[in-house]
Coordinates of C-alpha atoms and ligand atoms in Angstrom, one line a residue:
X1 CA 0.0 0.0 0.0
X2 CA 1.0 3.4 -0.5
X3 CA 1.2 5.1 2.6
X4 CA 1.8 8.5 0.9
X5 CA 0.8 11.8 3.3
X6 CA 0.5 9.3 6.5
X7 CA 2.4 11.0 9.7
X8 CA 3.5 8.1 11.2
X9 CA 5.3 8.7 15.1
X10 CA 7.9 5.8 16.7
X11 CA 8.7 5.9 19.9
X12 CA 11.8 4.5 20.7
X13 CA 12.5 3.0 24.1
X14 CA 15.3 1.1 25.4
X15 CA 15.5 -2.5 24.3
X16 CA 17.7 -4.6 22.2
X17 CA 15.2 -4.6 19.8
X18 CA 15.9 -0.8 19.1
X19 CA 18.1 -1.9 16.1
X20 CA 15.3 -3.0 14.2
X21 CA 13.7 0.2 13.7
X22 CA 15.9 0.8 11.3
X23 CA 14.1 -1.6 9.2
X24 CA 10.9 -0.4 10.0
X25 CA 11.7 3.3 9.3
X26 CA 13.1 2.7 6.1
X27 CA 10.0 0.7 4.9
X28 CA 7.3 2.9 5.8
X29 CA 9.7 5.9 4.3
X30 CA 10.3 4.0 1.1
X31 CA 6.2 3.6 1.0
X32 CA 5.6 7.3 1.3
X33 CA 5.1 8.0 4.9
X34 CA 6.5 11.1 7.1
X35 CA 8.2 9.3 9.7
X36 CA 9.1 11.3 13.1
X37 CA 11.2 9.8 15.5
X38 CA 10.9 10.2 19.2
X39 CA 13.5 7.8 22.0
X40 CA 13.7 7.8 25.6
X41 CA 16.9 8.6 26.7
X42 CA 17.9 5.0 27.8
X43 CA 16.6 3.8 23.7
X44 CA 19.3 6.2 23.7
X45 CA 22.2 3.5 24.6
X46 CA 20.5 0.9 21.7
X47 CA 20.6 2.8 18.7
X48 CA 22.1 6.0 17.6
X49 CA 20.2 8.9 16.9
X50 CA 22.2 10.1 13.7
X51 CA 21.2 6.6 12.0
X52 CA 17.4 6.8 13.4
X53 CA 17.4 10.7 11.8
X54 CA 19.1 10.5 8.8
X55 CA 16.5 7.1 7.6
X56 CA 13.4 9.2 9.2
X57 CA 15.1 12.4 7.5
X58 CA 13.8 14.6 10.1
X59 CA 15.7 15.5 13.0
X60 CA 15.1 12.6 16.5
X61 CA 14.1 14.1 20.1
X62 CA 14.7 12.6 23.3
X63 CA 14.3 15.3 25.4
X64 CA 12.1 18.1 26.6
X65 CA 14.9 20.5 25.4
X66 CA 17.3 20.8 23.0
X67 CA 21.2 21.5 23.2
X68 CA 20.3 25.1 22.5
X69 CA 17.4 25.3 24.8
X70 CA 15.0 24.7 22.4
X71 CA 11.6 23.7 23.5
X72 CA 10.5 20.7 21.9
X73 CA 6.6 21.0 21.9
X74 CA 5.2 16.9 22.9
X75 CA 1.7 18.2 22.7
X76 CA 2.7 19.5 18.7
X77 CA 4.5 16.2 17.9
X78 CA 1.1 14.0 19.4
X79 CA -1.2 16.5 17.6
X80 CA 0.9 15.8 14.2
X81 CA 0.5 12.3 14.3
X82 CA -2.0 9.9 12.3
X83 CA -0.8 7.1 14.7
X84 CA 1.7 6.6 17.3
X85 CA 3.9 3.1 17.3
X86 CA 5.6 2.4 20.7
X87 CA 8.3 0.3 19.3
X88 CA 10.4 -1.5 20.8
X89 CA 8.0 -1.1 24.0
X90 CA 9.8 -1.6 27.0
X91 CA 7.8 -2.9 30.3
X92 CA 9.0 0.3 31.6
X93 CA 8.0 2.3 29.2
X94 CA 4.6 0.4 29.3
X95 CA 4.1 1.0 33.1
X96 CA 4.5 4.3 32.6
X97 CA 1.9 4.7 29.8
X98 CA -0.5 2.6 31.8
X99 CA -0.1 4.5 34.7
X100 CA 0.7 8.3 33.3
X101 CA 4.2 8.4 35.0
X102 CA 4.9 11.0 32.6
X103 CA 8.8 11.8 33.0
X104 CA 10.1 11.9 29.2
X105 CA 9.4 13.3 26.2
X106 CA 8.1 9.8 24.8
X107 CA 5.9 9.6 27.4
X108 CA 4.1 13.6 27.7
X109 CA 3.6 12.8 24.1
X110 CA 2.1 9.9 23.9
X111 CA -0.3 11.1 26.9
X112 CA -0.9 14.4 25.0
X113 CA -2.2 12.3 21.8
X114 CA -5.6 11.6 20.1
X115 CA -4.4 9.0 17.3
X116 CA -4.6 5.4 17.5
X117 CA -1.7 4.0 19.7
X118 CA -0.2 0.8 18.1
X119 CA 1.7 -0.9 21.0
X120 CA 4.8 -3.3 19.7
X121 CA 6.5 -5.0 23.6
X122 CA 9.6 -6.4 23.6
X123 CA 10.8 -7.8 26.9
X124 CA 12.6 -10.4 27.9
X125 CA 11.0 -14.0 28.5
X126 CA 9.9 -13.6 32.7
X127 CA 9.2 -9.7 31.6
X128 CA 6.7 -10.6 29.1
X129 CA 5.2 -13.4 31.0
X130 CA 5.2 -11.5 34.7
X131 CA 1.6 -10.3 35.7
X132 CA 2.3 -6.5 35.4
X133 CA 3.0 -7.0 32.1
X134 CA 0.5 -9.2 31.7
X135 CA -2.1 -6.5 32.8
X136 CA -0.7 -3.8 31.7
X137 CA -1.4 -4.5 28.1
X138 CA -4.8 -5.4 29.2
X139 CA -5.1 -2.1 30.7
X140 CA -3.7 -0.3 27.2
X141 CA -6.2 -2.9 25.1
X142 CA -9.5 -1.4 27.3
X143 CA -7.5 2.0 26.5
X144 CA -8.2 1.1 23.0
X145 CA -4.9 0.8 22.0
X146 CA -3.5 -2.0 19.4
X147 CA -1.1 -4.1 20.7
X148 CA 1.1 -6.2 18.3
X149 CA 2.4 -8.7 20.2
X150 CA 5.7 -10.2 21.0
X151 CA 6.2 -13.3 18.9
X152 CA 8.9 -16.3 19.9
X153 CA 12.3 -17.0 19.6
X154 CA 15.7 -16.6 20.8
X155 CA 15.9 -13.8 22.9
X156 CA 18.9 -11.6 23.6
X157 CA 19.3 -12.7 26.8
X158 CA 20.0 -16.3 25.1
X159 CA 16.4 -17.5 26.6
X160 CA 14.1 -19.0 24.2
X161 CA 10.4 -17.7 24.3
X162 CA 7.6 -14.9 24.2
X163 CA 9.2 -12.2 24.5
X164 CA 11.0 -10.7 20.8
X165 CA 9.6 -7.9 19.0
X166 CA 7.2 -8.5 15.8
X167 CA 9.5 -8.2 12.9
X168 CA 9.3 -5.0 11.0
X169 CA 7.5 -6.0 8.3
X170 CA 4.9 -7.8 10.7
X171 CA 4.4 -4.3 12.4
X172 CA 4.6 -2.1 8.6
X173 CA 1.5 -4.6 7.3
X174 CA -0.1 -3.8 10.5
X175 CA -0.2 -0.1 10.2
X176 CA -0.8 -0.2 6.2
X177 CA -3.9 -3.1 7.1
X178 CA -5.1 -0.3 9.3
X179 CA -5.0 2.7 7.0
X180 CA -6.5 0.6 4.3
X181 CA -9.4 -0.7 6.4
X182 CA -10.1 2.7 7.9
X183 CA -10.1 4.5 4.7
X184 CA -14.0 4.3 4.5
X185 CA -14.7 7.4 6.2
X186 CA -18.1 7.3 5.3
X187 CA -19.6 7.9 8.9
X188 CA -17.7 10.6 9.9
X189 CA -19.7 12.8 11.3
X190 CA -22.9 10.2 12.1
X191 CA -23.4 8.8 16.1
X192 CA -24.2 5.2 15.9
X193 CA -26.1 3.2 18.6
X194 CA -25.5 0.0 18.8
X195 CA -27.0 -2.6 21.5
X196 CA -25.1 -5.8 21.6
X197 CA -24.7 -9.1 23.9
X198 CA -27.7 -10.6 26.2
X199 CA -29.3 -9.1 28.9
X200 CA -29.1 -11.2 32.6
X201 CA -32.2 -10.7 34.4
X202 CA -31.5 -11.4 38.4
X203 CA -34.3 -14.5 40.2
X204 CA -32.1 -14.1 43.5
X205 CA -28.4 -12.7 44.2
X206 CA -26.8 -15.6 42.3
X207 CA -29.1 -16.7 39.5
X208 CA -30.6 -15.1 36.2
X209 CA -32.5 -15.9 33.1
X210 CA -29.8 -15.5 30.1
X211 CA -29.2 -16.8 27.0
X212 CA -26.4 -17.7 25.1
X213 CA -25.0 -14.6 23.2
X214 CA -21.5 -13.6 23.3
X215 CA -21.7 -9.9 21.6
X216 CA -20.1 -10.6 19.1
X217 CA -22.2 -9.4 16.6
X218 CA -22.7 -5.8 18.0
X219 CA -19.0 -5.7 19.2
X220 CA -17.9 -6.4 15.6
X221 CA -20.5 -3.6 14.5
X222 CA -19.5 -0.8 16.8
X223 CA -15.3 -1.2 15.5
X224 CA -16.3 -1.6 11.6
X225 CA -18.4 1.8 12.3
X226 CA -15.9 3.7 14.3
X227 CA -13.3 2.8 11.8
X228 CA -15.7 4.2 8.9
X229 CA -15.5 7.7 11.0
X230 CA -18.8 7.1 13.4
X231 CA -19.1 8.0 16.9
X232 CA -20.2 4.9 18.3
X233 CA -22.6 4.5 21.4
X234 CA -22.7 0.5 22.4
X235 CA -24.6 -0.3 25.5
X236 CA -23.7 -4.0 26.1
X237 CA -25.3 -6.8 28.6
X238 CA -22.7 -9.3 30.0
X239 CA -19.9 -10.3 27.5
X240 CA -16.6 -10.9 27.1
X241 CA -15.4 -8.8 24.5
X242 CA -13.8 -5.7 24.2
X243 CA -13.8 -2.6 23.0
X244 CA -10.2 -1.6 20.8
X245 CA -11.5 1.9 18.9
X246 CA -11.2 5.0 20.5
X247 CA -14.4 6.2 19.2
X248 CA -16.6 3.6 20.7
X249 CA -18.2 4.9 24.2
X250 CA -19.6 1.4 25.9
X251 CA -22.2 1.4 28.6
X252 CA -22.3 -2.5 30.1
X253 CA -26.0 -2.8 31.5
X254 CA -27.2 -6.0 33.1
X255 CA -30.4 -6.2 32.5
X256 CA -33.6 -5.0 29.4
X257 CA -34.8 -2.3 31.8
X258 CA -31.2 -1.0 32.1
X259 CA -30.0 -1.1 28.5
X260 CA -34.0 0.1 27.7
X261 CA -32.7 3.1 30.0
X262 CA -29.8 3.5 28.8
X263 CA -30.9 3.5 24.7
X264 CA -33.1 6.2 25.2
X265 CA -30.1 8.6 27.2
X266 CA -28.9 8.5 23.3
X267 CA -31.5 7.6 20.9
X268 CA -32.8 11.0 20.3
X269 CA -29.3 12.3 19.0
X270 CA -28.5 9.2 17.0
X271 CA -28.5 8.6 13.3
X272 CA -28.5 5.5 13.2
X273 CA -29.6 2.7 15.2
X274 CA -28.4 -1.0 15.1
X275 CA -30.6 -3.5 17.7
X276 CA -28.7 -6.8 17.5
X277 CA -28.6 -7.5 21.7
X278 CA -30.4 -10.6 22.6
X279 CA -32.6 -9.3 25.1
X280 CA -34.8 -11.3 27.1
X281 CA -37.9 -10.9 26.8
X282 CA -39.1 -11.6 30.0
X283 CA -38.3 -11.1 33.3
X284 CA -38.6 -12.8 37.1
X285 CA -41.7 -10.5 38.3
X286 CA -39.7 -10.1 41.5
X287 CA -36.0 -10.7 42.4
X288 CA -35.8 -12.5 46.0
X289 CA -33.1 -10.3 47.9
X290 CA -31.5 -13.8 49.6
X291 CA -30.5 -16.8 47.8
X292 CA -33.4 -19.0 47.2
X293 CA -33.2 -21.9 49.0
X294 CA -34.2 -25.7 47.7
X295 CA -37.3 -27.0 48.7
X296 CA -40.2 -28.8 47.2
X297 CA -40.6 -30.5 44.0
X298 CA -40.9 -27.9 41.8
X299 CA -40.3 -24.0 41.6
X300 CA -42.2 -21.3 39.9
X301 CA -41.0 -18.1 39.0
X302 CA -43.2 -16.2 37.3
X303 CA -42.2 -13.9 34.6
X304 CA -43.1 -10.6 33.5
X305 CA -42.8 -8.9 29.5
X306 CA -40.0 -6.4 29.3
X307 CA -40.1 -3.3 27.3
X308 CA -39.6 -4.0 23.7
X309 CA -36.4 -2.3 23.0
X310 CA -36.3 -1.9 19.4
X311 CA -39.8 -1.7 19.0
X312 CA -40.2 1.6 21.3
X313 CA -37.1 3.0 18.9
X314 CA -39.3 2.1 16.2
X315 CA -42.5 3.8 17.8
X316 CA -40.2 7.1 18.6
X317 CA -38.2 7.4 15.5
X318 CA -37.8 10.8 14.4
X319 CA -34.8 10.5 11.5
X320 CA -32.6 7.6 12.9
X321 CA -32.1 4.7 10.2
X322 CA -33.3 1.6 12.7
X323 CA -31.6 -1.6 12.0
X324 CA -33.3 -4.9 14.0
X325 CA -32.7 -8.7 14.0
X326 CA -33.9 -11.8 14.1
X327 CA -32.9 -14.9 15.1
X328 CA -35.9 -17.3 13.4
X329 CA -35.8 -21.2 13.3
X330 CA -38.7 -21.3 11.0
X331 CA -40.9 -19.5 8.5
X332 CA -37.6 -17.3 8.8
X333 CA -37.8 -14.2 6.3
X334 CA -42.0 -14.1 6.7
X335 CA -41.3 -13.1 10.5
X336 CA -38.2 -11.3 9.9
X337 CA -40.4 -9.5 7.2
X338 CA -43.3 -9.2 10.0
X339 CA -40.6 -8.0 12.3
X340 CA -39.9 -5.0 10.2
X341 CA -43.0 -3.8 9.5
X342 CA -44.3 -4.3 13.0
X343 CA -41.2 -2.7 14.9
X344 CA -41.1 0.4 12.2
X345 CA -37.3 -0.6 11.2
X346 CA -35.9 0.5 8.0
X347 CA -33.5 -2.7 7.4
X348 CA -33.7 -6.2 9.4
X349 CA -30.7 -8.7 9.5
X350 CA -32.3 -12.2 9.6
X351 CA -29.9 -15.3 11.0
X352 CA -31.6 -18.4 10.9
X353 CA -30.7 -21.0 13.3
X354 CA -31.1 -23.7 11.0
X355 CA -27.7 -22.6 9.1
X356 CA -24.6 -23.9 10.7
X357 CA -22.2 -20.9 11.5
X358 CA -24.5 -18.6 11.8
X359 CA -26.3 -17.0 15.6
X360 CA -24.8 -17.0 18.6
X361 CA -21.8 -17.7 20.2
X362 CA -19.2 -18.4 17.4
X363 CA -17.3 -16.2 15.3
X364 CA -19.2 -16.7 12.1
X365 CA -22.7 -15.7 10.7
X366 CA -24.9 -16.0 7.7
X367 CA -27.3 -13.7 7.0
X368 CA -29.9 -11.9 4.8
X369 CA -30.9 -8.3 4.7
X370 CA -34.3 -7.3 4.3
X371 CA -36.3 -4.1 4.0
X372 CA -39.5 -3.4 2.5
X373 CA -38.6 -3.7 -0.9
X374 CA -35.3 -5.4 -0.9
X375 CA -33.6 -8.9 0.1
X376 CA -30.1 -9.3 -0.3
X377 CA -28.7 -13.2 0.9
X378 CA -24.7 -13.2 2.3
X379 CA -22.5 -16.4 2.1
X380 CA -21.0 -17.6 5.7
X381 CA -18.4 -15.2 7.0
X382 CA -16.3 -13.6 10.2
X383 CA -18.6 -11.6 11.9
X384 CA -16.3 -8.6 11.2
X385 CA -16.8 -9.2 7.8
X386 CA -20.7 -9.6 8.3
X387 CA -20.2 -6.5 10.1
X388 CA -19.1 -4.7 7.1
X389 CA -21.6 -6.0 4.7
X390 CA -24.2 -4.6 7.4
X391 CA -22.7 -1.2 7.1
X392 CA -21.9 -1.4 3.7
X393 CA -25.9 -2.0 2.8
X394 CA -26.8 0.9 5.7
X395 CA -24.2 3.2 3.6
X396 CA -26.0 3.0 0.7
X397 CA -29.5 3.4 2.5
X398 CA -28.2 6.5 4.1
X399 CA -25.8 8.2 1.6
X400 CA -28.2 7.8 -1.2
Ligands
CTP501 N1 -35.4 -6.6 20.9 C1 -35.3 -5.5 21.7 N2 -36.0 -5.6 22.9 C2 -36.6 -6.7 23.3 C3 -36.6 -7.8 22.5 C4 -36.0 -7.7 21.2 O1 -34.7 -4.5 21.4 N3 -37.2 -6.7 24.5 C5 -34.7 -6.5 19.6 C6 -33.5 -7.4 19.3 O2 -32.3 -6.7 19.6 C7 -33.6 -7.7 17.9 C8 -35.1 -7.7 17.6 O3 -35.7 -7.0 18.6 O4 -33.0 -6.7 17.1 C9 -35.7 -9.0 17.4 O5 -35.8 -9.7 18.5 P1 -36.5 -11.1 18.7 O6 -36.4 -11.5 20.1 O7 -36.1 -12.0 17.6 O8 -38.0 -10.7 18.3 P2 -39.3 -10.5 19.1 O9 -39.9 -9.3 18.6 O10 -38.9 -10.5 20.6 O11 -40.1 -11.8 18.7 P3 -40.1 -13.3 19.1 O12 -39.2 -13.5 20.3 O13 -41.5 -13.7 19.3 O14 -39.4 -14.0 17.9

């Protein structure tokens, strides 16, 4: 890819691995980026700062001032940026950007930036496995930041393990994978609201009525639209994934009433609005404060309707386009068809069970889009692709 007009910032800090940058500079140079380099001053002892400069062609910081007491300006260089790589990334260097020890340049400009962050650790065998580390990239994940992790090998220290930097070109086909899929900017500008995952719904302090959906789906959804520009609003129920984009705000409810809550703090100011949560649609009419105990034969709990989430979108839609789906097992596109008109939606994404891959749980779906006048039928895919073809058809819908 040509990576012509890209700003493209390394931070340097102080591993081994600091030679390799070389590499890496002279690749994303040679494909038309602006490189600036940035080191802490112990990256300073890896790799010199006359090689890193003349390859970048732009003078290298490490400091707050230069040798003539010139300022140099963190918040300018963060500002300039279309991405940051923190490369090699020390679990110093980490710990600091983790925890805003901001005591070098690297570091107040990293804080000081809005771009996506593309982490790159390289550490030392026990380093990359210890629990700090461990969480610290966890921590800089939920940040939203990439992380391109360490791959194996011989380390310097003669060890053999996790632990070695991602080779240059692994981290160049990263960054051009990422300017190529976020090229789309076809949402800038638009807030999409995106429910996602099932909703738990409490019978005592340790049990609920649940279902099986991971979140995927919606999870999938909210990255593919904040890459295409969108401000992205997900309110989630219980899952276990997480959120990388910067311009995805989550909410993680529990239960319908709370993500019915929560939906309509946003609705009003959304363009578009994509329903695929699995929410339950009914509820234990009363949740017993303490543990209910075993006794008898038989139990009954009795249930009450929750408030049809998409449905009340549908009944106060004003201009949002309003996305649904449905799961069916049978009869699938009449109800998904039925679903549409009832609910008021513009576009509905029908899975149907009986098609391996495709629902809950896995990474795969299968789906069909349907509005009013329209069906379009998808082959089995990764639900991030799914999650393009979604956005893809609402493009058109809403460009048009
Ligand atoms: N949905 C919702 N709030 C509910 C139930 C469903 O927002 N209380 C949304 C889902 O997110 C999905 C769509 O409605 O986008 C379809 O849900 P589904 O459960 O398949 O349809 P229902 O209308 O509940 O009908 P049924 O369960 O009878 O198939």
């Amino acid at each position: 890819m040509n990576l012509s007009g890209k700003k493209i910032l390394i931070a340097v800090s102080g591993g081994i691995a600091a030679y390799k940058i070389n590499l890496l500079i002279r690749d994303l140079v040679k494909k038309g980026a602006e490189v600036q380099i940035l080191m802490t001053p112990s990256a300073e002892q890896f790799v010199s700062k006359l090689t890193l400069s003349v390859l970048s062609k732009n003078p290298v910081y490490s400091d707050f001032y230069d040798q003539n007491g010139t300022w140099n300006n963190h918040v300018e260089f963060a500002l300039w940026a279309d991405v940051i790589i923190m490369a090699p990334c020390t679990a110093n260097t980490l710990g600091k950007m983790v925890h805003g020890i901001c005591d070098n340049l690297v570091i107040a400009t990293y804080m000081s930036a809005r771009c996506p962050v593309f982490i790159v650790p390289a550490m030392d065998l026990e380093m990359y496995q210890h629990p700090s580390t461990k969480q610290n990239l966890e921590i800089a994940e939920d940040f939203g930041h990439f992380i391109i992790p360490a791959e194996s090998g011989e380390l310097a220290s003669g060890l053999v393990g996790q632990g070695r930097m991602a080779e240059p070109e692994t981290i160049a086909r990263t960054i051009e994978d990422f300017f190529t899929t976020s090229s789309s900017k076809n949402l800038v500008g638009k807030t999409v609201l995106i429910t996602a995952g099932p909703t738990y719904e409490a019978i005592d302090p340790v049990r609920f009525i649940g279902n099986h959906s991971s979140g995927k789906m919606g999870f999938a959804l909210a990255e593919e639209a904040a890459k295409r520009g969108a401000s992205v609003i997900l309110i989630s129920g219980p899952s276990a994934e997480k959120v990388v984009h910067e311009n995805i705000e989550l909410f993680r409810i529990n239960t319908a009433k709370e993500m019915f809550d929560e939906v309509f703090r946003h609705y009003e100011n959304s363009d578009i609005a994509i329903a695929s949560a699995a929410v339950a649609d009914y509820a234990p009419k009363e949740t017993a404060t303490e543990k209910i105990k075993k006794s008898g034969n038989s139990l009954t709990i009795e249930l009450v309707k929750n408030p049809d989430i998409l449905a009340t979108m549908g009944e106060r839609k004003t201009h949002q386009f309003l996305v649904g789906f449905a799961l069916e097992t049978q009869n699938e596109e009449e109800n998904a068809a039925g679903k549409l008109q009832k609910k008021n939606l513009d576009m509905i994404v029908l899975n149907s069970l009986r098609d391996q891959g495709a629902g809950f749980r896995g990474d795969t779906n299968k789906i069909k889009i349907l509005t009013s006048t329209e069906k379009q039928e998808f082959s089995l895919k990764s639900k991030d692709e799914v999650a393009k073809d979604i956005l893809n058809f609402v493009e058109i819908k809403i460009l048009k």
